[in-house]
XYZ file of C-alpha atoms in Angstrom:
295
model
C 93.893 103.795 78.175
C 93.494 107.526 78.172
C 90.171 108.541 76.872
C 89.910 111.683 74.814
C 86.969 113.603 76.159
C 85.989 116.947 74.605
C 82.809 119.003 74.343
C 81.515 120.177 70.974
C 80.389 123.650 70.163
C 76.803 124.063 68.854
C 77.257 127.276 66.846
C 74.170 129.433 66.665
C 72.863 128.657 70.147
C 75.947 130.404 71.555
C 77.957 127.225 71.723
C 77.041 126.673 75.331
C 74.622 123.732 75.486
C 76.447 120.411 75.811
C 74.868 116.963 76.037
C 77.762 115.014 77.474
C 76.585 113.757 80.864
C 76.714 110.116 79.779
C 80.249 110.480 78.454
C 81.276 112.328 81.601
C 79.900 109.498 83.746
C 81.921 106.975 81.726
C 85.022 109.100 82.140
C 84.523 109.263 85.907
C 84.148 105.493 85.965
C 87.426 105.085 84.066
C 89.230 107.429 86.466
C 87.935 105.418 89.425
C 89.005 102.200 87.709
C 92.563 103.433 87.117
C 92.753 104.692 90.708
C 91.650 101.316 92.072
C 94.085 99.408 89.843
C 96.950 101.720 90.822
C 96.490 101.343 94.579
C 96.056 97.573 94.285
C 99.181 97.280 92.140
C 101.160 99.511 94.462
C 100.194 97.319 97.410
C 101.324 94.179 95.569
C 104.547 95.913 94.528
C 105.755 96.202 98.135
C 106.291 92.440 98.730
C 107.650 92.099 95.182
C 110.324 94.676 96.009
C 111.102 92.994 99.333
C 111.477 89.556 97.715
C 113.368 90.718 94.628
C 116.803 88.984 94.509
C 118.416 92.040 92.938
C 117.193 94.441 95.625
C 117.881 91.916 98.386
C 121.470 91.747 97.209
C 121.836 95.527 97.110
C 120.358 96.139 100.551
C 121.466 92.888 102.188
C 117.980 91.510 102.801
C 118.736 87.903 101.857
C 119.088 86.598 105.393
C 116.103 88.497 106.756
C 113.610 88.088 103.918
C 114.777 85.240 101.700
C 113.191 81.792 101.982
C 112.917 78.633 99.928
C 110.808 78.908 96.772
C 110.311 82.631 97.235
C 110.624 82.915 93.449
C 107.278 81.132 93.123
C 105.733 83.660 95.487
C 107.182 86.409 93.301
C 105.683 84.765 90.225
C 102.268 84.560 91.883
C 102.386 88.230 92.956
C 103.632 89.308 89.527
C 100.784 87.372 87.921
C 98.278 89.343 89.995
C 99.757 92.701 89.076
C 100.206 91.722 85.422
C 96.621 90.529 84.993
C 94.850 93.175 87.076
C 97.156 96.182 86.877
C 98.205 95.531 83.314
C 94.690 94.838 82.009
C 94.088 98.360 80.597
C 97.304 98.167 78.583
C 96.634 94.655 77.330
C 93.138 95.745 76.295
C 94.666 98.813 74.659
C 97.085 96.580 72.766
C 94.205 94.574 71.329
C 92.312 97.731 70.379
C 95.309 99.377 68.699
C 96.291 96.268 66.771
C 92.705 95.526 65.691
C 92.385 99.087 64.402
C 95.862 98.880 62.839
C 97.010 101.916 64.795
C 99.716 100.719 67.205
C 100.733 103.351 69.727
C 101.673 103.874 73.336
C 99.472 101.059 74.624
C 101.209 98.630 72.285
C 104.603 99.686 73.571
C 103.601 99.361 77.241
C 101.822 96.029 76.728
C 104.794 94.511 74.909
C 107.164 95.719 77.616
C 105.197 94.299 80.545
C 104.347 91.072 78.698
C 107.986 90.477 77.794
C 109.111 91.082 81.381
C 106.390 88.848 82.817
C 106.703 85.922 80.391
C 110.490 85.863 80.423
C 110.662 86.087 84.222
C 108.069 83.342 84.554
C 110.120 81.083 82.290
C 113.204 81.782 84.406
C 111.315 80.718 87.543
C 110.255 77.519 85.776
C 113.803 76.615 84.792
C 115.111 78.860 82.022
C 118.599 80.213 82.625
C 118.539 83.942 83.310
C 117.315 86.508 85.823
C 113.858 87.732 86.665
C 112.437 91.225 86.118
C 109.491 91.113 88.491
C 110.219 94.339 90.357
C 110.811 96.177 87.079
C 107.483 94.827 85.815
C 105.630 95.947 88.941
C 107.079 99.447 89.075
C 106.522 99.987 85.347
C 102.838 99.071 85.687
C 102.539 101.316 88.761
C 104.047 104.300 86.956
C 101.939 103.802 83.841
C 98.730 103.483 85.863
C 99.594 106.587 87.877
C 100.411 108.577 84.753
C 97.178 107.621 83.004
C 95.159 108.294 86.165
C 96.617 111.794 86.522
C 96.151 112.558 82.833
C 92.529 111.427 82.850
C 91.834 113.561 85.930
C 93.255 116.618 84.156
C 91.116 115.947 81.074
C 88.077 115.528 83.299
C 88.834 118.806 85.058
C 89.018 120.655 81.749
C 85.741 119.096 80.613
C 84.010 120.084 83.860
C 85.294 123.647 83.511
C 83.900 123.727 79.988
C 80.548 122.446 81.219
C 80.369 125.145 83.893
C 81.052 127.783 81.269
C 78.319 126.345 79.076
C 75.830 126.438 81.939
C 76.307 130.194 82.278
C 74.385 130.831 79.087
C 70.578 131.185 79.347
C 68.494 129.392 76.741
C 65.894 132.131 76.105
C 65.560 135.910 76.054
C 62.822 138.568 76.312
C 62.823 140.087 72.838
C 61.246 143.486 72.252
C 58.748 143.286 69.368
C 55.993 145.499 67.966
C 53.494 143.399 69.925
C 55.481 143.665 73.165
C 57.874 141.279 74.902
C 58.232 137.853 73.368
C 60.214 134.996 74.899
C 62.428 133.549 72.168
C 65.294 131.098 71.873
C 68.777 132.599 71.997
C 69.514 131.084 68.587
C 66.816 133.222 66.975
C 68.334 136.545 68.045
C 69.967 138.717 65.425
C 72.284 141.735 65.664
C 70.415 144.978 66.514
C 67.505 143.109 68.139
C 66.456 144.552 71.485
C 66.114 142.356 74.566
C 65.022 143.092 78.123
C 67.139 141.725 80.977
C 65.076 141.666 84.146
C 66.544 141.849 87.683
C 68.239 138.621 88.704
C 68.403 137.232 85.160
C 71.442 136.352 83.104
C 72.354 138.546 80.168
C 71.421 136.474 77.088
C 73.830 137.990 74.576
C 76.753 140.334 74.146
C 75.343 143.762 73.559
C 75.041 147.458 74.267
C 72.794 148.911 76.968
C 70.360 151.371 75.365
C 68.120 151.950 78.385
C 68.142 151.279 82.115
C 70.671 151.138 84.906
C 71.865 148.236 86.997
C 74.889 146.409 88.379
C 76.077 143.283 86.620
C 78.093 140.461 88.170
C 80.768 139.387 85.657
C 83.004 137.538 88.107
C 82.696 134.090 86.530
C 83.575 135.531 83.115
C 86.132 138.261 83.747
C 87.301 137.601 87.302
C 86.032 140.955 88.591
C 85.170 140.453 92.259
C 82.574 143.227 92.498
C 79.461 143.838 90.376
C 80.002 146.427 87.650
C 77.602 149.323 87.179
C 75.947 149.354 83.775
C 73.992 152.185 82.168
C 73.267 153.510 78.697
C 76.097 152.927 76.165
C 77.824 150.357 78.390
C 78.516 146.901 77.021
C 77.392 143.687 78.707
C 78.596 140.115 78.262
C 76.392 137.089 77.701
C 76.195 134.891 80.795
C 76.812 137.679 83.322
C 74.212 138.113 86.072
C 72.052 141.217 86.174
C 71.473 142.904 89.516
C 68.587 144.993 90.816
C 67.624 146.994 87.724
C 66.125 146.175 84.333
C 68.235 146.718 81.214
C 67.314 147.081 77.581
C 70.168 145.654 75.525
C 70.816 145.900 71.787
C 72.210 142.627 70.509
C 75.713 142.929 69.053
C 77.189 139.424 69.042
C 75.391 136.113 69.086
C 76.257 132.448 68.847
C 79.878 131.600 68.130
C 80.851 135.295 68.044
C 80.002 135.894 71.707
C 82.696 136.338 74.346
C 81.665 133.212 76.244
C 81.623 131.075 73.103
C 85.145 132.227 72.252
C 86.353 131.289 75.740
C 84.853 127.824 75.277
C 86.539 127.545 71.876
C 89.903 128.342 73.470
C 89.450 125.560 76.018
C 88.447 123.112 73.293
C 91.452 124.107 71.179
C 93.729 123.478 74.169
C 92.253 119.985 74.535
C 92.654 119.305 70.812
C 96.246 120.505 70.967
C 96.886 117.990 73.738
C 95.335 115.286 71.569
C 97.683 116.173 68.710
C 100.624 115.923 71.096
C 99.371 112.540 72.225
C 99.061 111.397 68.602
C 102.666 112.452 68.021
C 103.726 110.452 71.083
C 101.810 107.447 69.779
C 103.598 107.656 66.433
C 106.925 107.865 68.229
C 105.906 104.835 70.297
C 105.307 102.841 67.114
C 108.844 103.475 65.898
C 110.293 102.807 69.347
C 108.410 99.491 69.471
C 109.693 98.470 66.026
C 113.250 99.421 66.939
C 113.060 97.538 70.240
C 111.643 94.401 68.598
C 114.127 94.421 65.733
C 117.015 94.944 68.142
C 115.879 92.184 70.484
C 117.565 89.295 68.692
């Protein structure tokens, strides 16, 4: 089952601190699980294809590969792929039905269960033909599709995490008593902060004193550090070079450039989730149509 995995914006602290390592670990485990199930199922699919009566007839393999009671071997192989490869979809069926939200997992589970149970009954004496190779290839394709989708979601989440890690958690605020280290969330527009050499710029702002070069490559794609002096603007998360800068705060929290980039990534993930929800609703109707048309 595809797991929706998104990071949530924390507003006033620039939206860049994310506590999602546990969820990310679970997601990695699920990706590894789908990968393992796919390769196992693909391996089992090979002898199923070779022993399939339909494919043997098409390619003329009967004499070379056919043997007595090979249908029982097919049933045994199909049982392996149905139980192990189809487990995520069967589990998804139970989850969707228990939550009264049938969707794509319900459709897939019904399809593979119908193919497996009917084909098994044919092997045991029911008149008809088996669908073992169709069952195996369907499970393979569904596992591969979910594996690829989960990897793409994971990649987007990791990109979001890297963006979040660009933001420092504190800043050197200029006060009447001198420099005071404060949390980013406490900064307000028009506050003055000092950015020392080698530090990250804590907030979007305007340079009011000092001269330096700032590396903005991870934010803007510029390959070379950009010279910054009085009246130049700097972006939160960029890396200061050799000089110290005094910066007047202009944008903080969710209004910063970096926070808006993170919001765009999150919106893209949410848009994908809405598309998936639409597909799930379509799957419900397709399932109902298929079941009602079965008789």
